Amino acid sequence: MMLRIKRVPTVVSNYQKDEGEDAARRGGGCGRNCLQKCCIPGAKLPLYTFKRAEEIPGDKCVLEHDDNQAPVAFLDSLLLGQWEDRMQRGLFRYDVTACETKVIPGRCGFMAQLNEGRHLKKRPTEFRVDKVLQPFDGNKFNFTKVGQEEVLFQFDASEDGEVQFFPDAPVDADSSPSVVAINVSPIEYGHVLLIPRILECLPQRIDRESFLLALYMAIEAGNPYFRLGYNSLGAFATINHLHFQVNIWCPAIYMISEATAAFIYEISTIVLNHDVFL
């Protein structure tokens, strides 16, 4: 079974080249339109606010799906629509939609993809992965160094308890917004990153608050094929800045949520380090 997505011509933008190359200056800041103090004052980005969970006694919260219609279709119009816009603007290092992909025959339904760009054009790891937990190093590449055009939208809790969308909202540096940004070296169509509290420069170490944020995003997506995962430095995370991988898996892929406990144990004995999407 062969799966193909319509090809879209893609070029490498100045913002995706190695940092040693000079990008065109835009006036003001560092000229790269980044997310650091030099460029963030006065910046505006789309903002999607979700309804916060209800707190109940015992430090617990109840996560529920709100049946009220959202102001914008979160998955189709916002996330995937903005992703396609960035693809048309040439912000990816390669055209992932041109990769040959097929489903391997068998009961597992594993998908195989020949993605040469991710091997040849992906940004190299800038640190030694000898410890799962490492302190954040601002001198290494991190997500505050990306161009603002790579950010799809801000994603934070609503202050008035209502789901809202603002197409042009100021970036409040003091509150350190969480953002959704493209992965410039995608593994599949629609591959993005959820970056909690981006300006706090947190190392790649999951915590309760960031985990809840990821759950909120999954609720807003409201799609059975929406997958959001976390991988540590010892499981092929190549940037030591707290983030989650987000993707929409093809329905043909075998879903781990449908697997039996015995089968999960069976494959876990042969697969040690990998990215997991749940």
mmCIF file of N, CA and C in Angstrom, residues 110-209:
data_model
loop_
_atom_site.group_PDB
_atom_site.id
_atom_site.type_symbol
_atom_site.label_atom_id
_atom_site.label_comp_id
_atom_site.label_asym_id
_atom_site.label_seq_id
_atom_site.Cartn_x
_atom_site.Cartn_y
_atom_site.Cartn_z
ATOM 1 N N PHE A 110 3.139 -1.283 10.636
ATOM 2 C CA PHE A 110 4.188 -0.281 10.747
ATOM 3 C C PHE A 110 4.326 0.505 9.446
ATOM 4 N N MET A 111 4.676 1.766 9.570
ATOM 5 C CA MET A 111 4.870 2.610 8.394
ATOM 6 C C MET A 111 6.355 2.839 8.161
ATOM 7 N N ALA A 112 6.776 2.732 6.915
ATOM 8 C CA ALA A 112 8.166 2.975 6.538
ATOM 9 C C ALA A 112 8.219 4.210 5.655
ATOM 10 N N GLN A 113 9.187 5.078 5.912
ATOM 11 C CA GLN A 113 9.324 6.314 5.153
ATOM 12 C C GLN A 113 10.791 6.556 4.815
ATOM 13 N N LEU A 114 11.051 6.857 3.561
ATOM 14 C CA LEU A 114 12.407 7.196 3.134
ATOM 15 C C LEU A 114 12.552 8.709 3.211
ATOM 16 N N ASN A 115 13.094 9.188 4.305
ATOM 17 C CA ASN A 115 13.225 10.624 4.556
ATOM 18 C C ASN A 115 14.710 10.980 4.561
ATOM 19 N N GLU A 116 15.239 11.197 3.372
ATOM 20 C CA GLU A 116 16.667 11.502 3.251
ATOM 21 C C GLU A 116 16.997 12.892 3.794
ATOM 22 N N GLY A 117 16.053 13.821 3.693
ATOM 23 C CA GLY A 117 16.310 15.175 4.156
ATOM 24 C C GLY A 117 16.564 15.251 5.646
ATOM 25 N N ARG A 118 15.841 14.447 6.426
ATOM 26 C CA ARG A 118 16.025 14.499 7.877
ATOM 27 C C ARG A 118 17.408 14.031 8.285
ATOM 28 N N HIS A 119 17.999 13.162 7.500
ATOM 29 C CA HIS A 119 19.347 12.686 7.814
ATOM 30 C C HIS A 119 20.409 13.676 7.328
ATOM 31 N N LEU A 120 20.215 14.237 6.148
ATOM 32 C CA LEU A 120 21.248 15.073 5.529
ATOM 33 C C LEU A 120 21.149 16.554 5.892
ATOM 34 N N LYS A 121 19.918 17.045 6.173
ATOM 35 C CA LYS A 121 19.728 18.473 6.355
ATOM 36 C C LYS A 121 19.309 18.868 7.765
ATOM 37 N N LYS A 122 19.062 17.900 8.634
ATOM 38 C CA LYS A 122 18.644 18.205 9.989
ATOM 39 C C LYS A 122 19.775 18.871 10.763
ATOM 40 N N ARG A 123 19.421 19.826 11.626
ATOM 41 C CA ARG A 123 20.431 20.503 12.446
ATOM 42 C C ARG A 123 21.143 19.484 13.344
ATOM 43 N N PRO A 124 22.477 19.465 13.371
ATOM 44 C CA PRO A 124 23.196 18.489 14.193
ATOM 45 C C PRO A 124 23.055 18.775 15.689
ATOM 46 N N THR A 125 23.151 17.734 16.479
ATOM 47 C CA THR A 125 23.091 17.883 17.934
ATOM 48 C C THR A 125 24.278 18.697 18.420
ATOM 49 N N GLU A 126 24.028 19.645 19.331
ATOM 50 C CA GLU A 126 25.091 20.533 19.793
ATOM 51 C C GLU A 126 25.552 20.218 21.208
ATOM 52 N N PHE A 127 25.196 19.075 21.724
ATOM 53 C CA PHE A 127 25.646 18.740 23.072
ATOM 54 C C PHE A 127 25.915 17.237 23.141
ATOM 55 N N ARG A 128 26.617 16.853 24.159
ATOM 56 C CA ARG A 128 26.949 15.450 24.352
ATOM 57 C C ARG A 128 25.846 14.783 25.153
ATOM 58 N N VAL A 129 25.235 13.742 24.580
ATOM 59 C CA VAL A 129 24.139 13.067 25.262
ATOM 60 C C VAL A 129 24.700 11.966 26.154
ATOM 61 N N ASP A 130 25.255 12.368 27.290
ATOM 62 C CA ASP A 130 25.763 11.397 28.251
ATOM 63 C C ASP A 130 24.944 11.408 29.538
ATOM 64 N N LYS A 131 23.977 12.343 29.617
ATOM 65 C CA LYS A 131 23.085 12.407 30.760
ATOM 66 C C LYS A 131 21.676 12.720 30.265
ATOM 67 N N VAL A 132 20.691 12.083 30.867
ATOM 68 C CA VAL A 132 19.301 12.325 30.474
ATOM 69 C C VAL A 132 18.880 13.737 30.857
ATOM 70 N N LEU A 133 19.340 14.221 32.003
ATOM 71 C CA LEU A 133 19.008 15.561 32.469
ATOM 72 C C LEU A 133 20.257 16.430 32.429
ATOM 73 N N GLN A 134 20.186 17.528 31.703
ATOM 74 C CA GLN A 134 21.297 18.463 31.599
ATOM 75 C C GLN A 134 20.774 19.883 31.751
ATOM 76 N N PRO A 135 21.539 20.764 32.355
ATOM 77 C CA PRO A 135 21.086 22.158 32.513
ATOM 78 C C PRO A 135 20.962 22.844 31.163
ATOM 79 N N PHE A 136 20.058 23.805 31.089
ATOM 80 C CA PHE A 136 19.862 24.565 29.858
ATOM 81 C C PHE A 136 21.115 25.395 29.570
ATOM 82 N N ASP A 137 21.509 25.434 28.319
ATOM 83 C CA ASP A 137 22.690 26.190 27.902
ATOM 84 C C ASP A 137 22.267 27.161 26.811
ATOM 85 N N GLY A 138 22.164 28.435 27.145
ATOM 86 C CA GLY A 138 21.726 29.440 26.191
ATOM 87 C C GLY A 138 22.668 29.652 25.031
ATOM 88 N N ASN A 139 23.916 29.174 25.148
ATOM 89 C CA ASN A 139 24.869 29.316 24.053
ATOM 90 C C ASN A 139 24.611 28.304 22.941
ATOM 91 N N LYS A 140 23.910 27.209 23.280
ATOM 92 C CA LYS A 140 23.557 26.199 22.288
ATOM 93 C C LYS A 140 22.264 26.604 21.594
ATOM 94 N N PHE A 141 21.963 25.928 20.492
ATOM 95 C CA PHE A 141 20.715 26.257 19.805
ATOM 96 C C PHE A 141 19.531 25.937 20.713
ATOM 97 N N ASN A 142 18.561 26.848 20.745
ATOM 98 C CA ASN A 142 17.320 26.637 21.483
ATOM 99 C C ASN A 142 16.216 27.380 20.749
ATOM 100 N N PHE A 143 14.982 27.201 21.196
ATOM 101 C CA PHE A 143 13.850 27.699 20.420
ATOM 102 C C PHE A 143 13.662 29.212 20.495
ATOM 103 N N THR A 144 14.363 29.893 21.386
ATOM 104 C CA THR A 144 14.277 31.352 21.375
ATOM 105 C C THR A 144 15.050 31.936 20.193
ATOM 106 N N LYS A 145 15.843 31.118 19.534
ATOM 107 C CA LYS A 145 16.648 31.593 18.410
ATOM 108 C C LYS A 145 15.948 31.431 17.063
ATOM 109 N N VAL A 146 14.767 30.803 17.049
ATOM 110 C CA VAL A 146 14.066 30.613 15.784
ATOM 111 C C VAL A 146 13.393 31.916 15.367
ATOM 112 N N GLY A 147 13.065 32.030 14.093
ATOM 113 C CA GLY A 147 12.356 33.206 13.609
ATOM 114 C C GLY A 147 10.903 33.180 14.051
ATOM 115 N N GLN A 148 10.338 34.349 14.311
ATOM 116 C CA GLN A 148 8.948 34.414 14.755
ATOM 117 C C GLN A 148 7.993 33.847 13.716
ATOM 118 N N GLU A 149 8.385 33.849 12.445
ATOM 119 C CA GLU A 149 7.526 33.294 11.401
ATOM 120 C C GLU A 149 7.390 31.781 11.509
ATOM 121 N N GLU A 150 8.263 31.131 12.298
ATOM 122 C CA GLU A 150 8.149 29.695 12.504
ATOM 123 C C GLU A 150 7.098 29.348 13.556
ATOM 124 N N VAL A 151 6.685 30.328 14.343
ATOM 125 C CA VAL A 151 5.676 30.105 15.387
ATOM 126 C C VAL A 151 4.291 30.195 14.758
ATOM 127 N N LEU A 152 3.478 29.161 14.958
ATOM 128 C CA LEU A 152 2.127 29.147 14.402
ATOM 129 C C LEU A 152 1.176 29.976 15.257
ATOM 130 N N PHE A 153 1.258 29.783 16.587
ATOM 131 C CA PHE A 153 0.404 30.542 17.489
ATOM 132 C C PHE A 153 0.840 30.326 18.933
ATOM 133 N N GLN A 154 0.414 31.225 19.798
ATOM 134 C CA GLN A 154 0.585 31.063 21.234
ATOM 135 C C GLN A 154 -0.550 30.170 21.740
ATOM 136 N N PHE A 155 -0.275 29.388 22.776
ATOM 137 C CA PHE A 155 -1.269 28.448 23.297
ATOM 138 C C PHE A 155 -1.257 28.519 24.819
ATOM 139 N N ASP A 156 -2.272 29.172 25.380
ATOM 140 C CA ASP A 156 -2.305 29.359 26.828
ATOM 141 C C ASP A 156 -3.729 29.298 27.352
ATOM 142 N N ALA A 157 -3.852 29.200 28.678
ATOM 143 C CA ALA A 157 -5.166 29.136 29.318
ATOM 144 C C ALA A 157 -5.870 30.482 29.230
ATOM 145 N N SER A 158 -7.178 30.429 29.071
ATOM 146 C CA SER A 158 -7.982 31.643 28.986
ATOM 147 C C SER A 158 -8.127 32.277 30.364
ATOM 148 N N GLU A 159 -8.113 33.585 30.412
ATOM 149 C CA GLU A 159 -8.267 34.288 31.684
ATOM 150 C C GLU A 159 -9.728 34.371 32.116
ATOM 151 N N ASP A 160 -10.655 34.306 31.149
ATOM 152 C CA ASP A 160 -12.076 34.406 31.490
ATOM 153 C C ASP A 160 -12.820 33.079 31.377
ATOM 154 N N GLY A 161 -12.068 31.993 31.199
ATOM 155 C CA GLY A 161 -12.698 30.677 31.164
ATOM 156 C C GLY A 161 -13.360 30.320 29.846
ATOM 157 N N GLU A 162 -13.110 31.092 28.792
ATOM 158 C CA GLU A 162 -13.708 30.832 27.500
ATOM 159 C C GLU A 162 -12.630 30.554 26.455
ATOM 160 N N VAL A 163 -12.950 29.642 25.532
ATOM 161 C CA VAL A 163 -12.037 29.366 24.433
ATOM 162 C C VAL A 163 -12.105 30.529 23.451
ATOM 163 N N GLN A 164 -10.953 31.118 23.139
ATOM 164 C CA GLN A 164 -10.922 32.282 22.263
ATOM 165 C C GLN A 164 -9.731 32.212 21.317
ATOM 166 N N PHE A 165 -9.837 32.955 20.219
ATOM 167 C CA PHE A 165 -8.730 33.043 19.271
ATOM 168 C C PHE A 165 -8.514 34.496 18.884
ATOM 169 N N PHE A 166 -7.251 34.938 19.006
ATOM 170 C CA PHE A 166 -6.878 36.298 18.648
ATOM 171 C C PHE A 166 -5.820 36.210 17.546
ATOM 172 N N PRO A 167 -6.132 36.662 16.340
ATOM 173 C CA PRO A 167 -5.187 36.517 15.225
ATOM 174 C C PRO A 167 -3.926 37.354 15.334
ATOM 175 N N ASP A 168 -3.918 38.368 16.201
ATOM 176 C CA ASP A 168 -2.754 39.259 16.282
ATOM 177 C C ASP A 168 -2.603 39.756 17.716
ATOM 178 N N ALA A 169 -2.104 38.893 18.609
ATOM 179 C CA ALA A 169 -2.009 39.232 20.028
ATOM 180 C C ALA A 169 -0.571 39.570 20.417
ATOM 181 N N PRO A 170 -0.371 40.546 21.287
ATOM 182 C CA PRO A 170 0.982 40.887 21.752
ATOM 183 C C PRO A 170 1.621 39.702 22.482
ATOM 184 N N VAL A 171 2.918 39.581 22.349
ATOM 185 C CA VAL A 171 3.663 38.545 23.068
ATOM 186 C C VAL A 171 4.098 39.126 24.406
ATOM 187 N N ASP A 172 3.560 38.580 25.495
ATOM 188 C CA ASP A 172 3.883 39.059 26.841
ATOM 189 C C ASP A 172 5.129 38.326 27.334
ATOM 190 N N ALA A 173 6.273 38.964 27.209
ATOM 191 C CA ALA A 173 7.528 38.324 27.600
ATOM 192 C C ALA A 173 7.566 38.002 29.091
ATOM 193 N N ASP A 174 6.900 38.810 29.908
ATOM 194 C CA ASP A 174 6.930 38.592 31.354
ATOM 195 C C ASP A 174 6.207 37.310 31.761
ATOM 196 N N SER A 175 5.166 36.926 31.001
ATOM 197 C CA SER A 175 4.406 35.721 31.346
ATOM 198 C C SER A 175 4.936 34.477 30.639
ATOM 199 N N SER A 176 5.916 34.645 29.762
ATOM 200 C CA SER A 176 6.545 33.544 29.039
ATOM 201 C C SER A 176 5.501 32.620 28.411
ATOM 202 N N PRO A 177 4.939 32.987 27.289
ATOM 203 C CA PRO A 177 3.876 32.196 26.670
ATOM 204 C C PRO A 177 4.351 30.842 26.172
ATOM 205 N N SER A 178 3.429 29.901 26.139
ATOM 206 C CA SER A 178 3.681 28.615 25.481
ATOM 207 C C SER A 178 3.315 28.790 24.022
ATOM 208 N N VAL A 179 4.069 28.172 23.133
ATOM 209 C CA VAL A 179 3.831 28.367 21.707
ATOM 210 C C VAL A 179 3.843 27.039 20.959
ATOM 211 N N VAL A 180 3.219 27.058 19.794
ATOM 212 C CA VAL A 180 3.263 25.937 18.864
ATOM 213 C C VAL A 180 4.043 26.415 17.647
ATOM 214 N N ALA A 181 5.101 25.689 17.311
ATOM 215 C CA ALA A 181 5.976 26.092 16.205
ATOM 216 C C ALA A 181 6.210 24.917 15.273
ATOM 217 N N ILE A 182 6.591 25.196 14.050
ATOM 218 C CA ILE A 182 6.883 24.116 13.108
ATOM 219 C C ILE A 182 8.174 23.417 13.509
ATOM 220 N N ASN A 183 8.272 22.153 13.175
ATOM 221 C CA ASN A 183 9.540 21.444 13.245
ATOM 222 C C ASN A 183 10.137 21.555 11.848
ATOM 223 N N VAL A 184 11.213 22.311 11.710
ATOM 224 C CA VAL A 184 11.755 22.582 10.378
ATOM 225 C C VAL A 184 12.349 21.346 9.718
ATOM 226 N N SER A 185 12.521 20.263 10.491
ATOM 227 C CA SER A 185 12.960 18.983 9.938
ATOM 228 C C SER A 185 11.875 17.953 10.260
ATOM 229 N N PRO A 186 10.721 18.052 9.607
ATOM 230 C CA PRO A 186 9.572 17.221 9.984
ATOM 231 C C PRO A 186 9.733 15.754 9.619
ATOM 232 N N ILE A 187 9.074 14.905 10.396
ATOM 233 C CA ILE A 187 9.056 13.479 10.074
ATOM 234 C C ILE A 187 7.786 13.106 9.333
ATOM 235 N N GLU A 188 6.824 14.033 9.290
ATOM 236 C CA GLU A 188 5.585 13.764 8.577
ATOM 237 C C GLU A 188 4.808 15.054 8.380
ATOM 238 N N TYR A 189 3.804 14.983 7.549
ATOM 239 C CA TYR A 189 2.929 16.126 7.283
ATOM 240 C C TYR A 189 2.307 16.619 8.592
ATOM 241 N N GLY A 190 2.371 17.932 8.841
ATOM 242 C CA GLY A 190 1.756 18.503 10.034
ATOM 243 C C GLY A 190 2.576 18.388 11.298
ATOM 244 N N HIS A 191 3.839 17.979 11.208
ATOM 245 C CA HIS A 191 4.690 17.803 12.384
ATOM 246 C C HIS A 191 5.043 19.165 12.988
ATOM 247 N N VAL A 192 4.630 19.394 14.245
ATOM 248 C CA VAL A 192 4.912 20.660 14.927
ATOM 249 C C VAL A 192 5.456 20.383 16.324
ATOM 250 N N LEU A 193 5.802 21.441 17.026
ATOM 251 C CA LEU A 193 6.341 21.347 18.380
ATOM 252 C C LEU A 193 5.485 22.179 19.330
ATOM 253 N N LEU A 194 5.201 21.646 20.499
ATOM 254 C CA LEU A 194 4.574 22.403 21.577
ATOM 255 C C LEU A 194 5.687 22.757 22.557
ATOM 256 N N ILE A 195 5.915 24.055 22.743
ATOM 257 C CA ILE A 195 7.026 24.517 23.589
ATOM 258 C C ILE A 195 6.453 25.257 24.800
ATOM 259 N N PRO A 196 6.417 24.614 25.965
ATOM 260 C CA PRO A 196 5.855 25.260 27.161
ATOM 261 C C PRO A 196 6.742 26.402 27.667
ATOM 262 N N ARG A 197 6.109 27.533 27.978
ATOM 263 C CA ARG A 197 6.782 28.661 28.622
ATOM 264 C C ARG A 197 8.146 28.911 27.973
ATOM 265 N N ILE A 198 8.124 29.181 26.715
ATOM 266 C CA ILE A 198 9.330 29.191 25.887
ATOM 267 C C ILE A 198 10.416 30.120 26.400
ATOM 268 N N LEU A 199 10.022 31.276 26.954
ATOM 269 C CA LEU A 199 11.035 32.260 27.359
ATOM 270 C C LEU A 199 11.672 31.943 28.709
ATOM 271 N N GLU A 200 11.155 30.933 29.421
ATOM 272 C CA GLU A 200 11.784 30.513 30.675
ATOM 273 C C GLU A 200 13.004 29.645 30.421
ATOM 274 N N CYS A 201 13.170 29.207 29.171
ATOM 275 C CA CYS A 201 14.353 28.423 28.784
ATOM 276 C C CYS A 201 14.538 27.206 29.682
ATOM 277 N N LEU A 202 13.510 26.368 29.745
ATOM 278 C CA LEU A 202 13.541 25.165 30.570
ATOM 279 C C LEU A 202 14.265 24.038 29.839
ATOM 280 N N PRO A 203 15.047 23.222 30.543
ATOM 281 C CA PRO A 203 15.707 22.087 29.896
ATOM 282 C C PRO A 203 14.690 21.007 29.534
ATOM 283 N N GLN A 204 15.096 20.049 28.720
ATOM 284 C CA GLN A 204 14.199 18.978 28.282
ATOM 285 C C GLN A 204 13.940 18.012 29.440
ATOM 286 N N ARG A 205 13.030 18.429 30.313
ATOM 287 C CA ARG A 205 12.661 17.628 31.488
ATOM 288 C C ARG A 205 11.180 17.867 31.754
ATOM 289 N N ILE A 206 10.377 16.868 31.551
ATOM 290 C CA ILE A 206 8.936 16.999 31.676
ATOM 291 C C ILE A 206 8.549 17.263 33.126
ATOM 292 N N ASP A 207 7.539 18.099 33.335
ATOM 293 C CA ASP A 207 7.036 18.377 34.677
ATOM 294 C C ASP A 207 5.511 18.380 34.637
ATOM 295 N N ARG A 208 4.889 18.547 35.793
ATOM 296 C CA ARG A 208 3.434 18.460 35.885
ATOM 297 C C ARG A 208 2.748 19.526 35.039
ATOM 298 N N GLU A 209 3.229 20.748 35.108
ATOM 299 C CA GLU A 209 2.589 21.841 34.398
ATOM 300 C C GLU A 209 2.676 21.657 32.886
#
